[in-house]
Amino acid sequence: MKIIMLGAPGAGKGTQAKMIAEKYGIPHVSTGDIFRANIKNGTELGMEAKKYMDQGLLVPDELTVKILLDRVAQADCAKGYVLDGFPRTIPQAEVLDEALNKLGEKIDYAINVDVPDENIVRRMSGRRACLKCGATYHIEHIPPKKEGVCDTCSSELVLRDDDRPETVQNRLKVYHEQTQPLIDFYTAKGVLKTVDGTVDMKDVFAAITNILG
Ligand code: ADP
Ligand code: AMP
């Protein structure tokens, strides 16, 4: 099963993608996580991506597409995957589509997690991320057992540089201009499903599993 998560930054794509990955036994592929891992390790790719990420801008398509196609060509993706944060532009979606076409494959579901802009800034300023294992928490809604410490790997939790309110406004603007058109793109393909992302994460997940079966 090949699934794409769509939605504004902070809508809960990552939170749901991790739960989907676990339930359906497919890898969770997040381009944002791949970039952050590269930044942490000081790679050339990480340094290039950081220039854009810190301003709330998208990393150029050419770079992002290459990374994603390399990742989904790995053996663990043979039975499917859940993409979180990719595609984010129409050209990215077209490249993915062509690559899948060549293999006689297609995206089965594009799940749009719908959260209005008003809720997003509060969500993002409360998000705490583990840069080691990729786990995500929220200081009010989904707190870790011990404040500031990851439940899974005991590393320190941080407020991502790009989750500061000034950058979030930029990311929302970029989302509306460049990513929202994907809703029409996947509607036209007959695979778009929208769920209400404002309810409790367990209820969002129940709506998603209803769709995926
Ligand atoms: P995205 O991957 O779309 O950027 P995340 O999954 O990281 O978003 O979620 C953004 C923030 O909102 C995180 O702090 C997360 O813990 C929190 N969150 C996710 N789902 C919900 C929900 N249904 N209700 C409240 N907070 C949520
Ligand atoms: P995320 O973790 O999905 O919120 O992504 C964090 C940041 O990484 C984004 O704001 C972008 O700067 C960059 N990024 C992640 N995925 C993509 C993508 N598909 N295309 C371009 N930039 C991306």
PDB file of C-alpha atoms and ligand atoms in Angstrom:
ATOM      1  CA  MET A   1       0.000   0.000   0.000  1.00  0.00           C
ATOM      2  CA  LYS A   2       1.393   3.415  -1.024  1.00  0.00           C
ATOM      3  CA  ILE A   3       0.077   6.356   0.939  1.00  0.00           C
ATOM      4  CA  ILE A   4       0.753  10.099   0.819  1.00  0.00           C
ATOM      5  CA  MET A   5       0.008  12.366   3.777  1.00  0.00           C
ATOM      6  CA  LEU A   6      -1.122  15.862   2.788  1.00  0.00           C
ATOM      7  CA  GLY A   7      -1.870  18.824   5.042  1.00  0.00           C
ATOM      8  CA  ALA A   8      -0.449  22.066   6.374  1.00  0.00           C
ATOM      9  CA  PRO A   9       2.766  22.047   8.419  1.00  0.00           C
ATOM     10  CA  GLY A  10       1.754  20.920  11.912  1.00  0.00           C
ATOM     11  CA  ALA A  11      -1.524  19.300  10.804  1.00  0.00           C
ATOM     12  CA  GLY A  12      -0.417  15.994  12.309  1.00  0.00           C
ATOM     13  CA  LYS A  13       0.930  14.217   9.223  1.00  0.00           C
ATOM     14  CA  GLY A  14       3.956  12.817  11.026  1.00  0.00           C
ATOM     15  CA  THR A  15       1.965  11.778  14.091  1.00  0.00           C
ATOM     16  CA  GLN A  16      -0.502   9.823  11.935  1.00  0.00           C
ATOM     17  CA  ALA A  17       2.122   8.511   9.482  1.00  0.00           C
ATOM     18  CA  LYS A  18       4.015   6.841  12.343  1.00  0.00           C
ATOM     19  CA  MET A  19       0.817   5.120  13.533  1.00  0.00           C
ATOM     20  CA  ILE A  20      -0.045   4.002   9.980  1.00  0.00           C
ATOM     21  CA  ALA A  21       3.479   2.659   9.477  1.00  0.00           C
ATOM     22  CA  GLU A  22       3.235   0.612  12.640  1.00  0.00           C
ATOM     23  CA  LYS A  23      -0.265  -0.788  11.996  1.00  0.00           C
ATOM     24  CA  TYR A  24       0.286  -1.673   8.334  1.00  0.00           C
ATOM     25  CA  GLY A  25       3.953  -2.708   8.610  1.00  0.00           C
ATOM     26  CA  ILE A  26       5.268  -0.259   6.005  1.00  0.00           C
ATOM     27  CA  PRO A  27       8.075   2.309   6.384  1.00  0.00           C
ATOM     28  CA  HIS A  28       7.383   5.930   7.322  1.00  0.00           C
ATOM     29  CA  VAL A  29       9.318   8.100   4.881  1.00  0.00           C
ATOM     30  CA  SER A  30       9.649  11.760   5.898  1.00  0.00           C
ATOM     31  CA  THR A  31      11.765  14.067   3.729  1.00  0.00           C
ATOM     32  CA  GLY A  32      11.861  16.517   6.661  1.00  0.00           C
ATOM     33  CA  ASP A  33      13.343  13.789   8.919  1.00  0.00           C
ATOM     34  CA  ILE A  34      15.912  12.902   6.232  1.00  0.00           C
ATOM     35  CA  PHE A  35      16.961  16.564   5.956  1.00  0.00           C
ATOM     36  CA  ARG A  36      17.133  16.977   9.763  1.00  0.00           C
ATOM     37  CA  ALA A  37      19.265  13.834  10.111  1.00  0.00           C
ATOM     38  CA  ASN A  38      21.642  15.267   7.498  1.00  0.00           C
ATOM     39  CA  ILE A  39      21.783  18.636   9.288  1.00  0.00           C
ATOM     40  CA  LYS A  40      22.572  16.871  12.549  1.00  0.00           C
ATOM     41  CA  ASN A  41      25.361  14.875  10.890  1.00  0.00           C
ATOM     42  CA  GLY A  42      26.772  17.997   9.197  1.00  0.00           C
ATOM     43  CA  THR A  43      26.571  16.561   5.657  1.00  0.00           C
ATOM     44  CA  GLU A  44      26.753  18.745   2.557  1.00  0.00           C
ATOM     45  CA  LEU A  45      23.105  17.949   1.803  1.00  0.00           C
ATOM     46  CA  GLY A  46      22.159  18.999   5.323  1.00  0.00           C
ATOM     47  CA  MET A  47      23.978  22.325   5.033  1.00  0.00           C
ATOM     48  CA  GLU A  48      22.270  23.057   1.705  1.00  0.00           C
ATOM     49  CA  ALA A  49      18.788  22.089   2.998  1.00  0.00           C
ATOM     50  CA  LYS A  50      19.191  24.130   6.200  1.00  0.00           C
ATOM     51  CA  LYS A  51      19.491  27.371   4.224  1.00  0.00           C
ATOM     52  CA  TYR A  52      15.916  26.935   3.035  1.00  0.00           C
ATOM     53  CA  MET A  53      14.392  25.206   6.063  1.00  0.00           C
ATOM     54  CA  ASP A  54      15.421  27.930   8.507  1.00  0.00           C
ATOM     55  CA  GLN A  55      13.509  30.483   6.426  1.00  0.00           C
ATOM     56  CA  GLY A  56      10.411  28.318   6.131  1.00  0.00           C
ATOM     57  CA  LEU A  57      11.066  27.830   2.407  1.00  0.00           C
ATOM     58  CA  LEU A  58      10.983  24.590   0.450  1.00  0.00           C
ATOM     59  CA  VAL A  59      14.215  22.828  -0.412  1.00  0.00           C
ATOM     60  CA  PRO A  60      14.570  22.902  -4.244  1.00  0.00           C
ATOM     61  CA  ASP A  61      12.658  20.158  -6.081  1.00  0.00           C
ATOM     62  CA  GLU A  62      15.727  18.737  -7.796  1.00  0.00           C
ATOM     63  CA  LEU A  63      17.452  17.938  -4.518  1.00  0.00           C
ATOM     64  CA  THR A  64      14.328  16.720  -2.742  1.00  0.00           C
ATOM     65  CA  VAL A  65      13.132  14.454  -5.539  1.00  0.00           C
ATOM     66  CA  LYS A  66      16.489  12.696  -5.796  1.00  0.00           C
ATOM     67  CA  ILE A  67      16.524  11.964  -2.089  1.00  0.00           C
ATOM     68  CA  LEU A  68      12.983  10.640  -2.091  1.00  0.00           C
ATOM     69  CA  LEU A  69      13.432   8.413  -5.162  1.00  0.00           C
ATOM     70  CA  ASP A  70      16.625   6.925  -3.671  1.00  0.00           C
ATOM     71  CA  ARG A  71      14.796   6.227  -0.421  1.00  0.00           C
ATOM     72  CA  VAL A  72      11.738   4.506  -1.952  1.00  0.00           C
ATOM     73  CA  ALA A  73      14.002   2.353  -4.142  1.00  0.00           C
ATOM     74  CA  GLN A  74      15.346   0.660  -1.006  1.00  0.00           C
ATOM     75  CA  ALA A  75      14.282  -2.915  -0.264  1.00  0.00           C
ATOM     76  CA  ASP A  76      12.095  -2.092   2.747  1.00  0.00           C
ATOM     77  CA  CYS A  77       9.814   0.024   0.516  1.00  0.00           C
ATOM     78  CA  ALA A  78       9.029  -2.860  -1.860  1.00  0.00           C
ATOM     79  CA  LYS A  79       5.638  -3.556  -0.263  1.00  0.00           C
ATOM     80  CA  GLY A  80       4.669   0.094   0.085  1.00  0.00           C
ATOM     81  CA  TYR A  81       5.289   3.132   2.274  1.00  0.00           C
ATOM     82  CA  VAL A  82       3.689   6.158   3.841  1.00  0.00           C
ATOM     83  CA  LEU A  83       5.135   9.434   2.561  1.00  0.00           C
ATOM     84  CA  ASP A  84       5.075  12.334   5.020  1.00  0.00           C
ATOM     85  CA  GLY A  85       6.019  15.778   3.679  1.00  0.00           C
ATOM     86  CA  PHE A  86       6.467  14.635   0.083  1.00  0.00           C
ATOM     87  CA  PRO A  87       5.302  15.668  -2.466  1.00  0.00           C
ATOM     88  CA  ARG A  88       5.029  19.356  -1.571  1.00  0.00           C
ATOM     89  CA  THR A  89       4.856  20.796  -5.108  1.00  0.00           C
ATOM     90  CA  ILE A  90       3.144  19.775  -8.352  1.00  0.00           C
ATOM     91  CA  PRO A  91       6.500  19.071 -10.080  1.00  0.00           C
ATOM     92  CA  GLN A  92       7.445  16.727  -7.185  1.00  0.00           C
ATOM     93  CA  ALA A  93       4.114  14.905  -7.560  1.00  0.00           C
ATOM     94  CA  GLU A  94       4.620  14.576 -11.306  1.00  0.00           C
ATOM     95  CA  VAL A  95       8.098  13.095 -10.925  1.00  0.00           C
ATOM     96  CA  LEU A  96       6.805  10.589  -8.364  1.00  0.00           C
ATOM     97  CA  ASP A  97       3.915   9.695 -10.651  1.00  0.00           C
ATOM     98  CA  GLU A  98       6.239   9.086 -13.612  1.00  0.00           C
ATOM     99  CA  ALA A  99       8.614   6.980 -11.531  1.00  0.00           C
ATOM    100  CA  LEU A 100       5.699   4.838 -10.283  1.00  0.00           C
ATOM    101  CA  ASN A 101       4.202   4.582 -13.797  1.00  0.00           C
ATOM    102  CA  LYS A 102       7.454   3.122 -15.089  1.00  0.00           C
ATOM    103  CA  LEU A 103       7.154   0.385 -12.457  1.00  0.00           C
ATOM    104  CA  GLY A 104       3.450  -0.177 -13.226  1.00  0.00           C
ATOM    105  CA  GLU A 105       2.589   1.153  -9.757  1.00  0.00           C
ATOM    106  CA  LYS A 106       0.511   3.994  -8.329  1.00  0.00           C
ATOM    107  CA  ILE A 107      -0.385   5.872  -5.149  1.00  0.00           C
ATOM    108  CA  ASP A 108      -3.343   4.146  -3.445  1.00  0.00           C
ATOM    109  CA  TYR A 109      -4.391   6.927  -1.057  1.00  0.00           C
ATOM    110  CA  ALA A 110      -3.604  10.605  -0.486  1.00  0.00           C
ATOM    111  CA  ILE A 111      -4.853  11.415   3.013  1.00  0.00           C
ATOM    112  CA  ASN A 112      -5.459  15.123   3.579  1.00  0.00           C
ATOM    113  CA  VAL A 113      -5.289  15.959   7.298  1.00  0.00           C
ATOM    114  CA  ASP A 114      -7.381  19.106   7.489  1.00  0.00           C
ATOM    115  CA  VAL A 115      -6.540  21.700  10.185  1.00  0.00           C
ATOM    116  CA  PRO A 116      -7.350  25.440   9.817  1.00  0.00           C
ATOM    117  CA  ASP A 117      -4.491  27.967   9.946  1.00  0.00           C
ATOM    118  CA  GLU A 118      -5.765  29.385  13.285  1.00  0.00           C
ATOM    119  CA  ASN A 119      -4.867  26.124  15.057  1.00  0.00           C
ATOM    120  CA  ILE A 120      -1.504  25.670  13.394  1.00  0.00           C
ATOM    121  CA  VAL A 121       0.676  28.291  15.104  1.00  0.00           C
ATOM    122  CA  ARG A 122      -0.353  27.004  18.554  1.00  0.00           C
ATOM    123  CA  ARG A 123       0.356  23.428  17.520  1.00  0.00           C
ATOM    124  CA  MET A 124       3.783  24.252  16.192  1.00  0.00           C
ATOM    125  CA  SER A 125       4.956  26.357  19.129  1.00  0.00           C
ATOM    126  CA  GLY A 126       4.023  23.437  21.410  1.00  0.00           C
ATOM    127  CA  ARG A 127       5.692  20.786  19.277  1.00  0.00           C
ATOM    128  CA  ARG A 128       8.802  19.187  20.733  1.00  0.00           C
ATOM    129  CA  ALA A 129      10.899  16.936  18.545  1.00  0.00           C
ATOM    130  CA  CYS A 130      13.528  14.306  19.177  1.00  0.00           C
ATOM    131  CA  LEU A 131      16.256  14.865  16.608  1.00  0.00           C
ATOM    132  CA  LYS A 132      17.706  11.422  17.337  1.00  0.00           C
ATOM    133  CA  CYS A 133      14.743   9.096  16.688  1.00  0.00           C
ATOM    134  CA  GLY A 134      12.224  11.460  15.059  1.00  0.00           C
ATOM    135  CA  ALA A 135       9.531  11.116  17.755  1.00  0.00           C
ATOM    136  CA  THR A 136       7.228  14.142  18.132  1.00  0.00           C
ATOM    137  CA  TYR A 137       5.351  15.415  21.179  1.00  0.00           C
ATOM    138  CA  HIS A 138       3.175  18.365  22.097  1.00  0.00           C
ATOM    139  CA  ILE A 139       3.672  20.081  25.469  1.00  0.00           C
ATOM    140  CA  GLU A 140      -0.114  20.247  26.086  1.00  0.00           C
ATOM    141  CA  HIS A 141      -1.781  17.592  23.913  1.00  0.00           C
ATOM    142  CA  ILE A 142       0.785  14.783  23.697  1.00  0.00           C
ATOM    143  CA  PRO A 143       3.396  15.378  26.432  1.00  0.00           C
ATOM    144  CA  PRO A 144       6.378  13.065  26.986  1.00  0.00           C
ATOM    145  CA  LYS A 145       6.414  11.104  30.276  1.00  0.00           C
ATOM    146  CA  LYS A 146       9.319  13.228  31.517  1.00  0.00           C
ATOM    147  CA  GLU A 147       9.447  16.881  30.489  1.00  0.00           C
ATOM    148  CA  GLY A 148      12.045  17.561  27.794  1.00  0.00           C
ATOM    149  CA  VAL A 149      13.066  13.899  27.415  1.00  0.00           C
ATOM    150  CA  CYS A 150      12.123  11.474  24.600  1.00  0.00           C
ATOM    151  CA  ASP A 151      10.047   8.472  25.804  1.00  0.00           C
ATOM    152  CA  THR A 152      11.594   6.238  23.144  1.00  0.00           C
ATOM    153  CA  CYS A 153      15.334   6.987  23.237  1.00  0.00           C
ATOM    154  CA  SER A 154      15.789   9.307  26.277  1.00  0.00           C
ATOM    155  CA  SER A 155      17.390  12.055  24.153  1.00  0.00           C
ATOM    156  CA  GLU A 156      16.718  15.731  24.741  1.00  0.00           C
ATOM    157  CA  LEU A 157      13.586  17.180  23.087  1.00  0.00           C
ATOM    158  CA  VAL A 158      13.899  20.474  21.211  1.00  0.00           C
ATOM    159  CA  LEU A 159      11.730  23.190  19.673  1.00  0.00           C
ATOM    160  CA  ARG A 160      12.619  22.938  15.989  1.00  0.00           C
ATOM    161  CA  ASP A 161      14.243  26.132  14.613  1.00  0.00           C
ATOM    162  CA  ASP A 162      11.532  26.297  11.941  1.00  0.00           C
ATOM    163  CA  ASP A 163       8.682  25.987  14.492  1.00  0.00           C
ATOM    164  CA  ARG A 164       9.155  29.538  15.801  1.00  0.00           C
ATOM    165  CA  PRO A 165       6.034  31.632  15.102  1.00  0.00           C
ATOM    166  CA  GLU A 166       7.691  33.974  12.562  1.00  0.00           C
ATOM    167  CA  THR A 167       8.869  31.007  10.461  1.00  0.00           C
ATOM    168  CA  VAL A 168       5.551  29.170  10.833  1.00  0.00           C
ATOM    169  CA  GLN A 169       3.745  32.094   9.136  1.00  0.00           C
ATOM    170  CA  ASN A 170       6.097  31.732   6.182  1.00  0.00           C
ATOM    171  CA  ARG A 171       5.624  27.986   6.032  1.00  0.00           C
ATOM    172  CA  LEU A 172       1.841  28.420   5.978  1.00  0.00           C
ATOM    173  CA  LYS A 173       2.136  30.886   3.093  1.00  0.00           C
ATOM    174  CA  VAL A 174       4.370  28.468   1.189  1.00  0.00           C
ATOM    175  CA  TYR A 175       1.904  25.654   1.953  1.00  0.00           C
ATOM    176  CA  HIS A 176      -1.056  27.542   0.490  1.00  0.00           C
ATOM    177  CA  GLU A 177       0.863  28.649  -2.593  1.00  0.00           C
ATOM    178  CA  GLN A 178       2.801  25.521  -3.475  1.00  0.00           C
ATOM    179  CA  THR A 179       1.391  22.475  -1.678  1.00  0.00           C
ATOM    180  CA  GLN A 180      -2.372  22.990  -1.459  1.00  0.00           C
ATOM    181  CA  PRO A 181      -2.745  22.572  -5.273  1.00  0.00           C
ATOM    182  CA  LEU A 182      -1.873  18.902  -4.689  1.00  0.00           C
ATOM    183  CA  ILE A 183      -5.355  18.445  -3.229  1.00  0.00           C
ATOM    184  CA  ASP A 184      -6.821  19.003  -6.703  1.00  0.00           C
ATOM    185  CA  PHE A 185      -4.060  16.909  -8.284  1.00  0.00           C
ATOM    186  CA  TYR A 186      -4.897  13.833  -6.193  1.00  0.00           C
ATOM    187  CA  THR A 187      -8.663  14.476  -6.308  1.00  0.00           C
ATOM    188  CA  ALA A 188      -8.394  14.246 -10.117  1.00  0.00           C
ATOM    189  CA  LYS A 189      -6.656  10.883  -9.689  1.00  0.00           C
ATOM    190  CA  GLY A 190      -9.518   9.678  -7.506  1.00  0.00           C
ATOM    191  CA  VAL A 191      -7.327   8.864  -4.477  1.00  0.00           C
ATOM    192  CA  LEU A 192      -7.846  11.892  -2.203  1.00  0.00           C
ATOM    193  CA  LYS A 193      -9.507  11.344   1.191  1.00  0.00           C
ATOM    194  CA  THR A 194      -9.902  14.174   3.709  1.00  0.00           C
ATOM    195  CA  VAL A 195     -10.041  13.670   7.484  1.00  0.00           C
ATOM    196  CA  ASP A 196     -10.704  16.241  10.219  1.00  0.00           C
ATOM    197  CA  GLY A 197      -7.314  16.827  11.882  1.00  0.00           C
ATOM    198  CA  THR A 198      -8.620  19.023  14.709  1.00  0.00           C
ATOM    199  CA  VAL A 199      -9.931  16.153  16.850  1.00  0.00           C
ATOM    200  CA  ASP A 200      -7.942  13.944  19.248  1.00  0.00           C
ATOM    201  CA  MET A 201      -5.098  12.070  17.499  1.00  0.00           C
ATOM    202  CA  LYS A 202      -6.761   8.708  18.257  1.00  0.00           C
ATOM    203  CA  ASP A 203      -9.954   9.853  16.522  1.00  0.00           C
ATOM    204  CA  VAL A 204      -7.980  11.126  13.529  1.00  0.00           C
ATOM    205  CA  PHE A 205      -6.330   7.703  13.330  1.00  0.00           C
ATOM    206  CA  ALA A 206      -9.695   5.917  13.557  1.00  0.00           C
ATOM    207  CA  ALA A 207     -10.961   7.965  10.589  1.00  0.00           C
ATOM    208  CA  ILE A 208      -7.822   7.035   8.631  1.00  0.00           C
ATOM    209  CA  THR A 209      -8.021   3.303   9.376  1.00  0.00           C
ATOM    210  CA  ASN A 210     -11.678   3.403   8.292  1.00  0.00           C
ATOM    211  CA  ILE A 211     -10.455   4.594   4.909  1.00  0.00           C
ATOM    212  CA  LEU A 212      -7.449   2.263   4.597  1.00  0.00           C
ATOM    213  CA  GLY A 213      -9.350  -0.784   5.877  1.00  0.00           C
TER     214      GLY A 213
HETATM  215  P1  ADP B   1       3.217  17.571  10.740  1.00  0.00           P
HETATM  216  O1  ADP B   1       3.984  16.284  10.524  1.00  0.00           O
HETATM  217  O2  ADP B   1       1.976  17.648   9.889  1.00  0.00           O
HETATM  218  O3  ADP B   1       4.068  18.800  10.596  1.00  0.00           O
HETATM  219  P2  ADP B   1       3.053  16.716  13.548  1.00  0.00           P
HETATM  220  O4  ADP B   1       2.547  15.311  13.403  1.00  0.00           O
HETATM  221  O5  ADP B   1       4.481  16.885  13.918  1.00  0.00           O
HETATM  222  O6  ADP B   1       2.688  17.588  12.218  1.00  0.00           O
HETATM  223  O7  ADP B   1       2.105  17.473  14.609  1.00  0.00           O
HETATM  224  C1  ADP B   1       2.322  18.858  14.938  1.00  0.00           C
HETATM  225  C2  ADP B   1       2.143  19.049  16.443  1.00  0.00           C
HETATM  226  O8  ADP B   1       0.772  18.836  16.821  1.00  0.00           O
HETATM  227  C3  ADP B   1       2.963  18.060  17.282  1.00  0.00           C
HETATM  228  O9  ADP B   1       3.395  18.720  18.465  1.00  0.00           O
HETATM  229  C4  ADP B   1       1.985  16.935  17.606  1.00  0.00           C
HETATM  230  O10 ADP B   1       2.328  16.291  18.817  1.00  0.00           O
HETATM  231  C5  ADP B   1       0.664  17.723  17.731  1.00  0.00           C
HETATM  232  N1  ADP B   1      -0.509  16.953  17.290  1.00  0.00           N
HETATM  233  C6  ADP B   1      -0.568  16.028  16.285  1.00  0.00           C
HETATM  234  N2  ADP B   1      -1.841  15.544  16.155  1.00  0.00           N
HETATM  235  C7  ADP B   1      -2.601  16.208  17.066  1.00  0.00           C
HETATM  236  C8  ADP B   1      -3.999  16.195  17.415  1.00  0.00           C
HETATM  237  N3  ADP B   1      -4.894  15.405  16.764  1.00  0.00           N
HETATM  238  N4  ADP B   1      -4.401  17.025  18.399  1.00  0.00           N
HETATM  239  C9  ADP B   1      -3.533  17.849  19.036  1.00  0.00           C
HETATM  240  N5  ADP B   1      -2.225  17.920  18.774  1.00  0.00           N
HETATM  241  C10 ADP B   1      -1.735  17.117  17.793  1.00  0.00           C
HETATM  242  P1  AMP B   2       8.609  18.795   7.698  1.00  0.00           P
HETATM  243  O1  AMP B   2       9.406  18.022   8.680  1.00  0.00           O
HETATM  244  O2  AMP B   2       7.845  17.901   6.729  1.00  0.00           O
HETATM  245  O3  AMP B   2       7.724  19.836   8.336  1.00  0.00           O
HETATM  246  O4  AMP B   2       9.666  19.583   6.783  1.00  0.00           O
HETATM  247  C1  AMP B   2      10.514  20.571   7.334  1.00  0.00           C
HETATM  248  C2  AMP B   2      11.139  21.404   6.211  1.00  0.00           C
HETATM  249  O5  AMP B   2      11.949  20.573   5.362  1.00  0.00           O
HETATM  250  C3  AMP B   2      10.166  22.095   5.260  1.00  0.00           C
HETATM  251  O6  AMP B   2       9.669  23.326   5.767  1.00  0.00           O
HETATM  252  C4  AMP B   2      11.037  22.271   4.021  1.00  0.00           C
HETATM  253  O7  AMP B   2      11.947  23.345   4.176  1.00  0.00           O
HETATM  254  C5  AMP B   2      11.851  20.981   3.999  1.00  0.00           C
HETATM  255  N1  AMP B   2      11.146  19.924   3.230  1.00  0.00           N
HETATM  256  C6  AMP B   2      10.656  18.747   3.710  1.00  0.00           C
HETATM  257  N2  AMP B   2      10.062  18.037   2.739  1.00  0.00           N
HETATM  258  C7  AMP B   2      10.163  18.793   1.602  1.00  0.00           C
HETATM  259  C8  AMP B   2       9.729  18.648   0.254  1.00  0.00           C
HETATM  260  N3  AMP B   2       9.037  17.561  -0.147  1.00  0.00           N
HETATM  261  N4  AMP B   2      10.021  19.628  -0.631  1.00  0.00           N
HETATM  262  C9  AMP B   2      10.721  20.715  -0.259  1.00  0.00           C
HETATM  263  N5  AMP B   2      11.140  20.941   0.986  1.00  0.00           N
HETATM  264  C10 AMP B   2      10.878  19.994   1.925  1.00  0.00           C
END
